[in-house]
Amino acid sequence: MSHKKKVHQTELKNEKKAKTSRAPEAAEGRIKQSDIISGGSAGGHSYIVYRSGSSVIVSTDYTAVGGGYNSTPSYERVLYGSVEEFRKMKKEDVEFQAYNAWMDGAH
C-alpha cells in the first residue's frame, strides 16, 4: 500500500471518530430568544450574553435557528452565576471575556 493511501485511510478514520464523538447540533447550546440578555462586538467579533439555568454565558460563535440560537461550547465562557451579578459587570469586562471566549474557541 502506498504512503499516500495509508495517510488517506488514517485521515478517514480520524474524521469518522470526530463525527461520532461530536454532540448532536441541538446539544450544542439551543438558546431561546427570551434568554438573550445582551450582545455586542469585541475585537471585531460579535457576541451574545444569555441565561442558561442559573448561569450567565457569553458566546462568540452562534447561529440563528428558528426563534433562537445554536452556540458552539468551545466559544463560550461563563460570566457569572446570576443575572444580577452580570448586570454589575462593566461593559469593558464583558467585552474582554467575549474576546477571550473567541480566542479560546479559535485555538
CSV table of N, CA, C and O in Angstrom, one decimal:
chain,number,residue,atom,x,y,z
A,1,MET,N,0.9,-1.2,0.0
A,1,MET,CA,0.0,0.0,0.0
A,1,MET,C,0.9,1.2,0.0
A,1,MET,O,1.9,1.3,0.7
A,2,SER,N,0.6,2.2,-0.8
A,2,SER,CA,1.4,3.4,-0.9
A,2,SER,C,1.2,4.3,0.3
A,2,SER,O,0.2,4.2,1.0
A,3,HIS,N,2.2,5.1,0.5
A,3,HIS,CA,2.2,6.0,1.7
A,3,HIS,C,1.0,7.0,1.6
A,3,HIS,O,0.3,7.2,2.6
A,4,LYS,N,0.7,7.4,0.4
A,4,LYS,CA,-0.5,8.3,0.2
A,4,LYS,C,-1.8,7.7,0.6
A,4,LYS,O,-2.6,8.3,1.2
A,5,LYS,N,-1.9,6.4,0.2
A,5,LYS,CA,-3.1,5.7,0.5
A,5,LYS,C,-3.3,5.5,2.1
A,5,LYS,O,-4.3,5.6,2.6
A,6,LYS,N,-2.1,5.2,2.7
A,6,LYS,CA,-2.2,5.0,4.2
A,6,LYS,C,-2.6,6.3,4.9
A,6,LYS,O,-3.3,6.3,5.8
A,7,VAL,N,-2.0,7.4,4.4
A,7,VAL,CA,-2.3,8.7,5.0
A,7,VAL,C,-3.8,9.0,4.8
A,7,VAL,O,-4.5,9.4,5.8
A,8,HIS,N,-4.3,8.7,3.6
A,8,HIS,CA,-5.7,8.9,3.4
A,8,HIS,C,-6.6,8.1,4.3
A,8,HIS,O,-7.6,8.6,4.8
A,9,GLN,N,-6.3,6.8,4.4
A,9,GLN,CA,-7.1,5.9,5.3
A,9,GLN,C,-7.1,6.4,6.8
A,9,GLN,O,-8.1,6.4,7.4
A,10,THR,N,-5.9,6.9,7.2
A,10,THR,CA,-5.8,7.4,8.6
A,10,THR,C,-6.7,8.7,8.7
A,10,THR,O,-7.4,8.8,9.7
A,11,GLU,N,-6.7,9.5,7.7
A,11,GLU,CA,-7.5,10.7,7.8
A,11,GLU,C,-9.0,10.4,7.8
A,11,GLU,O,-9.7,11.0,8.6
A,12,LEU,N,-9.4,9.4,7.1
A,12,LEU,CA,-10.8,8.9,7.1
A,12,LEU,C,-11.2,8.4,8.4
A,12,LEU,O,-12.3,8.7,8.9
A,13,LYS,N,-10.3,7.6,9.1
A,13,LYS,CA,-10.6,7.1,10.4
A,13,LYS,C,-10.7,8.2,11.4
A,13,LYS,O,-11.6,8.2,12.2
A,14,ASN,N,-9.8,9.2,11.3
A,14,ASN,CA,-9.9,10.3,12.3
A,14,ASN,C,-11.2,11.1,12.1
A,14,ASN,O,-11.8,11.6,13.0
A,15,GLU,N,-11.6,11.3,10.8
A,15,GLU,CA,-12.8,12.0,10.6
A,15,GLU,C,-14.0,11.3,11.1
A,15,GLU,O,-14.9,11.9,11.7
A,16,LYS,N,-14.0,10.0,10.9
A,16,LYS,CA,-15.1,9.1,11.5
A,16,LYS,C,-15.2,9.2,13.0
A,16,LYS,O,-16.3,9.4,13.6
A,17,LYS,N,-14.0,9.2,13.7
A,17,LYS,CA,-14.0,9.3,15.1
A,17,LYS,C,-14.6,10.7,15.5
A,17,LYS,O,-15.3,10.8,16.5
A,18,ALA,N,-14.1,11.7,14.9
A,18,ALA,CA,-14.6,13.1,15.2
A,18,ALA,C,-16.1,13.2,15.0
A,18,ALA,O,-16.8,13.8,15.9
A,19,LYS,N,-16.7,12.6,14.0
A,19,LYS,CA,-18.1,12.7,13.7
A,19,LYS,C,-18.9,12.0,14.8
A,19,LYS,O,-19.9,12.4,15.3
A,20,THR,N,-18.4,10.8,15.2
A,20,THR,CA,-19.1,10.0,16.2
A,20,THR,C,-19.0,10.6,17.6
A,20,THR,O,-19.9,10.4,18.5
A,21,SER,N,-17.9,11.3,17.9
A,21,SER,CA,-17.7,11.8,19.3
A,21,SER,C,-18.4,13.2,19.4
A,21,SER,O,-18.5,13.7,20.5
A,22,ARG,N,-18.7,13.8,18.4
A,22,ARG,CA,-19.3,15.2,18.4
A,22,ARG,C,-20.8,15.1,18.9
A,22,ARG,O,-21.5,14.2,18.4
A,23,ALA,N,-21.2,16.0,19.7
A,23,ALA,CA,-22.5,16.0,20.2
A,23,ALA,C,-23.5,16.5,19.1
A,23,ALA,O,-23.0,17.2,18.2
A,24,PRO,N,-24.7,16.0,19.1
A,24,PRO,CA,-25.7,16.5,18.1
A,24,PRO,C,-25.9,18.0,18.2
A,24,PRO,O,-25.7,18.6,19.2
A,25,GLU,N,-26.2,18.6,17.0
A,25,GLU,CA,-26.3,20.0,16.9
A,25,GLU,C,-27.2,20.6,18.0
A,25,GLU,O,-26.9,21.7,18.6
A,26,ALA,N,-28.3,20.0,18.3
A,26,ALA,CA,-29.3,20.6,19.3
A,26,ALA,C,-28.6,20.6,20.7
A,26,ALA,O,-28.9,21.5,21.5
A,27,ALA,N,-27.6,19.8,21.0
A,27,ALA,CA,-27.0,19.8,22.3
A,27,ALA,C,-25.9,20.8,22.3
A,27,ALA,O,-25.3,21.0,23.3
A,28,GLU,N,-25.6,21.5,21.2
A,28,GLU,CA,-24.5,22.5,21.2
A,28,GLU,C,-25.0,23.8,21.8
A,28,GLU,O,-24.3,24.8,21.6
A,29,GLY,N,-26.1,23.9,22.4
A,29,GLY,CA,-26.4,25.1,23.0
A,29,GLY,C,-27.7,25.8,22.5
A,29,GLY,O,-27.6,27.0,22.1
A,30,ARG,N,-28.8,25.1,22.4
A,30,ARG,CA,-30.0,25.8,21.9
A,30,ARG,C,-30.4,26.9,22.9
A,30,ARG,O,-30.6,26.6,24.1
A,31,ILE,N,-30.4,28.1,22.4
A,31,ILE,CA,-30.6,29.3,23.2
A,31,ILE,C,-31.9,29.9,22.8
A,31,ILE,O,-32.1,30.2,21.6
A,32,LYS,N,-32.9,30.1,23.7
A,32,LYS,CA,-34.1,30.8,23.4
A,32,LYS,C,-33.9,32.3,23.3
A,32,LYS,O,-33.1,32.8,24.0
A,33,GLN,N,-34.6,32.9,22.4
A,33,GLN,CA,-34.6,34.4,22.2
A,33,GLN,C,-34.8,35.0,23.6
A,33,GLN,O,-34.2,36.0,23.9
A,34,SER,N,-35.7,34.5,24.4
A,34,SER,CA,-36.1,35.1,25.7
A,34,SER,C,-34.9,35.0,26.7
A,34,SER,O,-34.9,35.7,27.7
A,35,ASP,N,-33.9,34.2,26.4
A,35,ASP,CA,-32.8,34.0,27.4
A,35,ASP,C,-31.6,35.0,27.0
A,35,ASP,O,-30.7,35.1,27.8
A,36,ILE,N,-31.7,35.7,25.9
A,36,ILE,CA,-30.7,36.6,25.5
A,36,ILE,C,-30.8,37.8,26.4
A,36,ILE,O,-31.8,38.5,26.5
A,37,ILE,N,-29.7,38.2,27.0
A,37,ILE,CA,-29.6,39.3,27.9
A,37,ILE,C,-29.0,40.5,27.3
A,37,ILE,O,-29.4,41.7,27.5
A,38,SER,N,-27.9,40.3,26.5
A,38,SER,CA,-27.2,41.4,25.9
A,38,SER,C,-26.4,40.9,24.7
A,38,SER,O,-26.4,39.7,24.4
A,39,GLY,N,-25.8,41.8,24.0
A,39,GLY,CA,-25.0,41.4,22.8
A,39,GLY,C,-24.1,42.6,22.5
A,39,GLY,O,-24.3,43.7,23.0
A,40,GLY,N,-23.2,42.4,21.6
A,40,GLY,CA,-22.3,43.5,21.2
A,40,GLY,C,-21.2,43.0,20.3
A,40,GLY,O,-21.3,41.9,19.7
A,41,SER,N,-20.1,43.7,20.3
A,41,SER,CA,-18.9,43.4,19.5
A,41,SER,C,-17.7,43.6,20.3
A,41,SER,O,-17.6,44.6,21.0
A,42,ALA,N,-16.7,42.7,20.2
A,42,ALA,CA,-15.4,42.8,20.9
A,42,ALA,C,-14.3,42.3,20.0
A,42,ALA,O,-14.4,41.2,19.5
A,43,GLY,N,-13.4,43.2,19.7
A,43,GLY,CA,-12.2,42.8,18.9
A,43,GLY,C,-12.7,42.4,17.5
A,43,GLY,O,-12.0,41.5,16.9
A,44,GLY,N,-13.7,43.0,17.0
A,44,GLY,CA,-14.2,42.7,15.7
A,44,GLY,C,-15.1,41.4,15.6
A,44,GLY,O,-15.5,41.0,14.5
A,45,HIS,N,-15.5,40.8,16.7
A,45,HIS,CA,-16.3,39.6,16.8
A,45,HIS,C,-17.6,39.9,17.6
A,45,HIS,O,-17.5,40.4,18.7
A,46,SER,N,-18.7,39.6,17.0
A,46,SER,CA,-19.9,39.8,17.7
A,46,SER,C,-20.1,38.7,18.8
A,46,SER,O,-19.6,37.6,18.7
A,47,TYR,N,-20.9,39.1,19.8
A,47,TYR,CA,-21.2,38.1,20.9
A,47,TYR,C,-22.6,38.3,21.4
A,47,TYR,O,-23.2,39.4,21.2
A,48,ILE,N,-23.1,37.3,22.1
A,48,ILE,CA,-24.3,37.4,22.8
A,48,ILE,C,-24.1,36.9,24.2
A,48,ILE,O,-23.2,36.1,24.5
A,49,VAL,N,-24.9,37.4,25.1
A,49,VAL,CA,-24.8,37.0,26.5
A,49,VAL,C,-26.2,36.5,26.8
A,49,VAL,O,-27.2,37.1,26.5
A,50,TYR,N,-26.3,35.3,27.4
A,50,TYR,CA,-27.5,34.6,27.6
A,50,TYR,C,-27.6,33.9,29.0
A,50,TYR,O,-26.5,33.6,29.5
A,51,ARG,N,-28.8,33.6,29.4
A,51,ARG,CA,-29.0,32.8,30.6
A,51,ARG,C,-29.1,31.4,30.3
A,51,ARG,O,-29.7,31.0,29.3
A,52,SER,N,-28.5,30.6,31.1
A,52,SER,CA,-28.6,29.1,30.9
A,52,SER,C,-28.7,28.5,32.3
A,52,SER,O,-27.7,28.5,33.1
A,53,GLY,N,-29.9,28.2,32.7
A,53,GLY,CA,-30.1,27.8,34.1
A,53,GLY,C,-29.9,29.0,35.0
A,53,GLY,O,-30.4,30.1,34.8
A,54,SER,N,-29.0,28.8,36.0
A,54,SER,CA,-28.6,29.9,36.9
A,54,SER,C,-27.4,30.7,36.4
A,54,SER,O,-26.9,31.6,37.1
A,55,SER,N,-26.7,30.2,35.3
A,55,SER,CA,-25.5,30.9,34.8
A,55,SER,C,-25.8,31.9,33.8
A,55,SER,O,-26.8,31.8,33.0
A,56,VAL,N,-24.8,32.8,33.6
A,56,VAL,CA,-24.8,33.8,32.5
A,56,VAL,C,-23.6,33.5,31.7
A,56,VAL,O,-22.5,33.5,32.2
A,57,ILE,N,-23.8,33.3,30.4
A,57,ILE,CA,-22.8,32.9,29.5
A,57,ILE,C,-22.6,33.8,28.3
A,57,ILE,O,-23.6,34.3,27.8
A,58,VAL,N,-21.4,34.0,27.9
A,58,VAL,CA,-21.1,34.8,26.7
A,58,VAL,C,-20.7,33.8,25.6
A,58,VAL,O,-19.9,32.9,25.8
A,59,SER,N,-21.2,34.0,24.4
A,59,SER,CA,-20.9,33.2,23.2
A,59,SER,C,-20.4,34.0,22.1
A,59,SER,O,-21.1,35.0,21.8
A,60,THR,N,-19.4,33.6,21.4
A,60,THR,CA,-18.9,34.4,20.2
A,60,THR,C,-19.1,33.5,18.9
A,60,THR,O,-18.7,34.0,17.8
A,61,ASP,N,-19.6,32.3,19.0
A,61,ASP,CA,-19.9,31.5,17.8
A,61,ASP,C,-21.3,31.0,17.9
A,61,ASP,O,-21.5,30.0,18.6
A,62,TYR,N,-22.2,31.6,17.3
A,62,TYR,CA,-23.6,31.2,17.4
A,62,TYR,C,-24.3,31.4,16.0
A,62,TYR,O,-23.8,32.2,15.2
A,63,THR,N,-25.4,30.7,15.9
A,63,THR,CA,-26.1,30.7,14.6
A,63,THR,C,-27.6,30.9,14.9
A,63,THR,O,-28.1,30.1,15.8
A,64,ALA,N,-28.3,31.8,14.2
A,64,ALA,CA,-29.7,31.9,14.4
A,64,ALA,C,-30.4,30.7,13.8
A,64,ALA,O,-30.1,30.3,12.7
A,65,VAL,N,-31.3,30.1,14.6
A,65,VAL,CA,-32.1,28.9,14.2
A,65,VAL,C,-33.5,29.1,14.7
A,65,VAL,O,-33.7,29.1,15.9
A,66,GLY,N,-34.4,29.2,13.8
A,66,GLY,CA,-35.8,29.4,14.2
A,66,GLY,C,-36.0,30.7,15.1
A,66,GLY,O,-35.5,31.7,14.7
A,67,GLY,N,-36.5,30.5,16.3
A,67,GLY,CA,-36.7,31.6,17.2
A,67,GLY,C,-35.6,31.7,18.2
A,67,GLY,O,-35.8,32.3,19.3
A,68,GLY,N,-34.5,31.0,18.0
A,68,GLY,CA,-33.4,31.1,19.0
A,68,GLY,C,-32.0,31.0,18.3
A,68,GLY,O,-31.8,31.4,17.1
A,69,TYR,N,-31.1,30.4,19.0
A,69,TYR,CA,-29.7,30.3,18.5
A,69,TYR,C,-29.1,28.9,18.9
A,69,TYR,O,-29.4,28.4,19.9
A,70,ASN,N,-28.2,28.5,18.1
A,70,ASN,CA,-27.3,27.4,18.5
A,70,ASN,C,-25.9,28.0,18.7
A,70,ASN,O,-25.5,28.9,18.0
A,71,SER,N,-25.2,27.5,19.7
A,71,SER,CA,-23.9,28.1,20.1
A,71,SER,C,-22.9,26.9,20.2
A,71,SER,O,-23.3,25.8,20.6
A,72,THR,N,-21.7,27.2,19.9
A,72,THR,CA,-20.6,26.2,20.0
A,72,THR,C,-19.9,26.4,21.3
A,72,THR,O,-19.4,27.4,21.6
A,73,PRO,N,-20.0,25.3,22.2
A,73,PRO,CA,-19.5,25.4,23.6
A,73,PRO,C,-18.0,25.9,23.7
A,73,PRO,O,-17.7,26.6,24.6
A,74,SER,N,-17.1,25.5,22.7
A,74,SER,CA,-15.7,25.9,22.8
A,74,SER,C,-15.6,27.5,22.7
A,74,SER,O,-14.5,28.0,22.9
A,75,TYR,N,-16.6,28.2,22.2
A,75,TYR,CA,-16.5,29.6,22.0
A,75,TYR,C,-17.4,30.3,23.1
A,75,TYR,O,-17.9,31.4,22.9
A,76,GLU,N,-17.5,29.7,24.2
A,76,GLU,CA,-18.4,30.3,25.3
A,76,GLU,C,-17.5,30.4,26.6
A,76,GLU,O,-16.6,29.7,26.8
A,77,ARG,N,-18.0,31.3,27.5
A,77,ARG,CA,-17.4,31.5,28.8
A,77,ARG,C,-18.5,31.8,29.8
A,77,ARG,O,-19.4,32.6,29.4
A,78,VAL,N,-18.5,31.2,30.9
A,78,VAL,CA,-19.5,31.5,32.0
A,78,VAL,C,-19.0,32.8,32.6
A,78,VAL,O,-17.8,32.9,33.0
A,79,LEU,N,-19.9,33.8,32.7
A,79,LEU,CA,-19.5,35.1,33.2
A,79,LEU,C,-19.8,35.1,34.7
A,79,LEU,O,-19.0,35.5,35.5
A,80,TYR,N,-21.1,34.7,35.1
A,80,TYR,CA,-21.5,34.8,36.5
A,80,TYR,C,-22.6,33.7,36.7
A,80,TYR,O,-23.1,33.2,35.8
A,81,GLY,N,-22.9,33.6,38.0
A,81,GLY,CA,-23.9,32.6,38.4
A,81,GLY,C,-25.3,33.2,38.4
A,81,GLY,O,-26.3,32.5,38.6
A,82,SER,N,-25.4,34.5,38.2
A,82,SER,CA,-26.7,35.1,38.2
A,82,SER,C,-26.8,36.4,37.3
A,82,SER,O,-25.7,37.0,37.1
A,83,VAL,N,-28.0,36.7,36.9
A,83,VAL,CA,-28.2,37.9,36.1
A,83,VAL,C,-27.8,39.2,36.9
A,83,VAL,O,-27.2,40.1,36.3
A,84,GLU,N,-28.1,39.2,38.1
A,84,GLU,CA,-27.9,40.3,39.0
A,84,GLU,C,-26.4,40.6,39.0
A,84,GLU,O,-25.9,41.8,38.9
A,85,GLU,N,-25.6,39.5,39.2
A,85,GLU,CA,-24.1,39.7,39.2
A,85,GLU,C,-23.6,40.2,37.8
A,85,GLU,O,-22.7,41.1,37.8
A,86,PHE,N,-24.2,39.7,36.8
A,86,PHE,CA,-23.8,40.1,35.4
A,86,PHE,C,-24.1,41.6,35.2
A,86,PHE,O,-23.3,42.4,34.7
A,87,ARG,N,-25.2,42.1,35.7
A,87,ARG,CA,-25.6,43.5,35.5
A,87,ARG,C,-24.6,44.4,36.2
A,87,ARG,O,-24.5,45.6,35.8
A,88,LYS,N,-23.9,44.0,37.2
A,88,LYS,CA,-22.9,44.8,37.8
A,88,LYS,C,-21.6,44.9,37.1
A,88,LYS,O,-20.7,45.7,37.4
A,89,MET,N,-21.4,44.0,36.1
A,89,MET,CA,-20.2,44.0,35.3
A,89,MET,C,-20.0,45.2,34.4
A,89,MET,O,-21.0,45.7,33.9
A,90,LYS,N,-18.8,45.7,34.3
A,90,LYS,CA,-18.5,46.8,33.4
A,90,LYS,C,-18.6,46.3,31.9
A,90,LYS,O,-18.2,45.1,31.7
A,91,LYS,N,-19.0,47.1,31.0
A,91,LYS,CA,-19.1,46.7,29.6
A,91,LYS,C,-17.7,46.3,29.1
A,91,LYS,O,-17.6,45.3,28.4
A,92,GLU,N,-16.6,46.9,29.5
A,92,GLU,CA,-15.3,46.6,29.1
A,92,GLU,C,-14.9,45.2,29.6
A,92,GLU,O,-14.2,44.4,28.9
A,93,ASP,N,-15.4,44.8,30.8
A,93,ASP,CA,-15.1,43.4,31.3
A,93,ASP,C,-15.9,42.4,30.5
A,93,ASP,O,-15.3,41.3,30.2
A,94,VAL,N,-17.1,42.7,30.1
A,94,VAL,CA,-17.9,41.8,29.3
A,94,VAL,C,-17.2,41.6,27.9
A,94,VAL,O,-17.0,40.5,27.4
A,95,GLU,N,-16.8,42.7,27.3
A,95,GLU,CA,-16.1,42.6,26.0
A,95,GLU,C,-14.8,41.9,26.1
A,95,GLU,O,-14.4,41.1,25.2
A,96,PHE,N,-14.1,42.0,27.2
A,96,PHE,CA,-12.8,41.3,27.4
A,96,PHE,C,-13.1,39.8,27.5
A,96,PHE,O,-12.4,39.0,26.8
A,97,GLN,N,-14.1,39.4,28.2
A,97,GLN,CA,-14.4,38.0,28.3
A,97,GLN,C,-14.9,37.4,27.0
A,97,GLN,O,-14.6,36.3,26.6
A,98,ALA,N,-15.7,38.2,26.3
A,98,ALA,CA,-16.2,37.8,24.9
A,98,ALA,C,-15.0,37.6,24.0
A,98,ALA,O,-14.9,36.6,23.3
A,99,TYR,N,-14.1,38.5,24.0
A,99,TYR,CA,-12.9,38.4,23.1
A,99,TYR,C,-12.1,37.1,23.5
A,99,TYR,O,-11.7,36.4,22.6
A,100,ASN,N,-11.9,36.9,24.8
A,100,ASN,CA,-11.2,35.7,25.2
A,100,ASN,C,-11.9,34.4,24.9
A,100,ASN,O,-11.3,33.4,24.6
A,101,ALA,N,-13.2,34.5,25.0
A,101,ALA,CA,-14.0,33.3,24.6
A,101,ALA,C,-13.8,33.0,23.1
A,101,ALA,O,-13.6,31.8,22.7
A,102,TRP,N,-13.7,34.0,22.3
A,102,TRP,CA,-13.5,33.8,20.9
A,102,TRP,C,-12.1,33.2,20.7
A,102,TRP,O,-11.9,32.3,19.9
A,103,MET,N,-11.1,33.7,21.4
A,103,MET,CA,-9.7,33.2,21.3
A,103,MET,C,-9.6,31.8,21.8
A,103,MET,O,-8.9,31.0,21.1
A,104,ASP,N,-10.3,31.4,22.8
A,104,ASP,CA,-10.3,30.1,23.3
A,104,ASP,C,-10.8,29.1,22.2
A,104,ASP,O,-10.2,28.1,22.0
A,105,GLY,N,-11.9,29.5,21.6
A,105,GLY,CA,-12.5,28.6,20.6
A,105,GLY,C,-11.7,28.5,19.3
A,105,GLY,O,-11.7,27.5,18.7
A,106,ALA,N,-11.0,29.6,19.0
A,106,ALA,CA,-10.1,29.6,17.8
A,106,ALA,C,-8.9,28.7,17.9
A,106,ALA,O,-8.3,28.4,16.9
A,107,HIS,N,-8.6,28.3,19.1
A,107,HIS,CA,-7.3,27.5,19.3
A,107,HIS,C,-7.7,26.1,19.4
A,107,HIS,O,-8.2,25.4,19.8
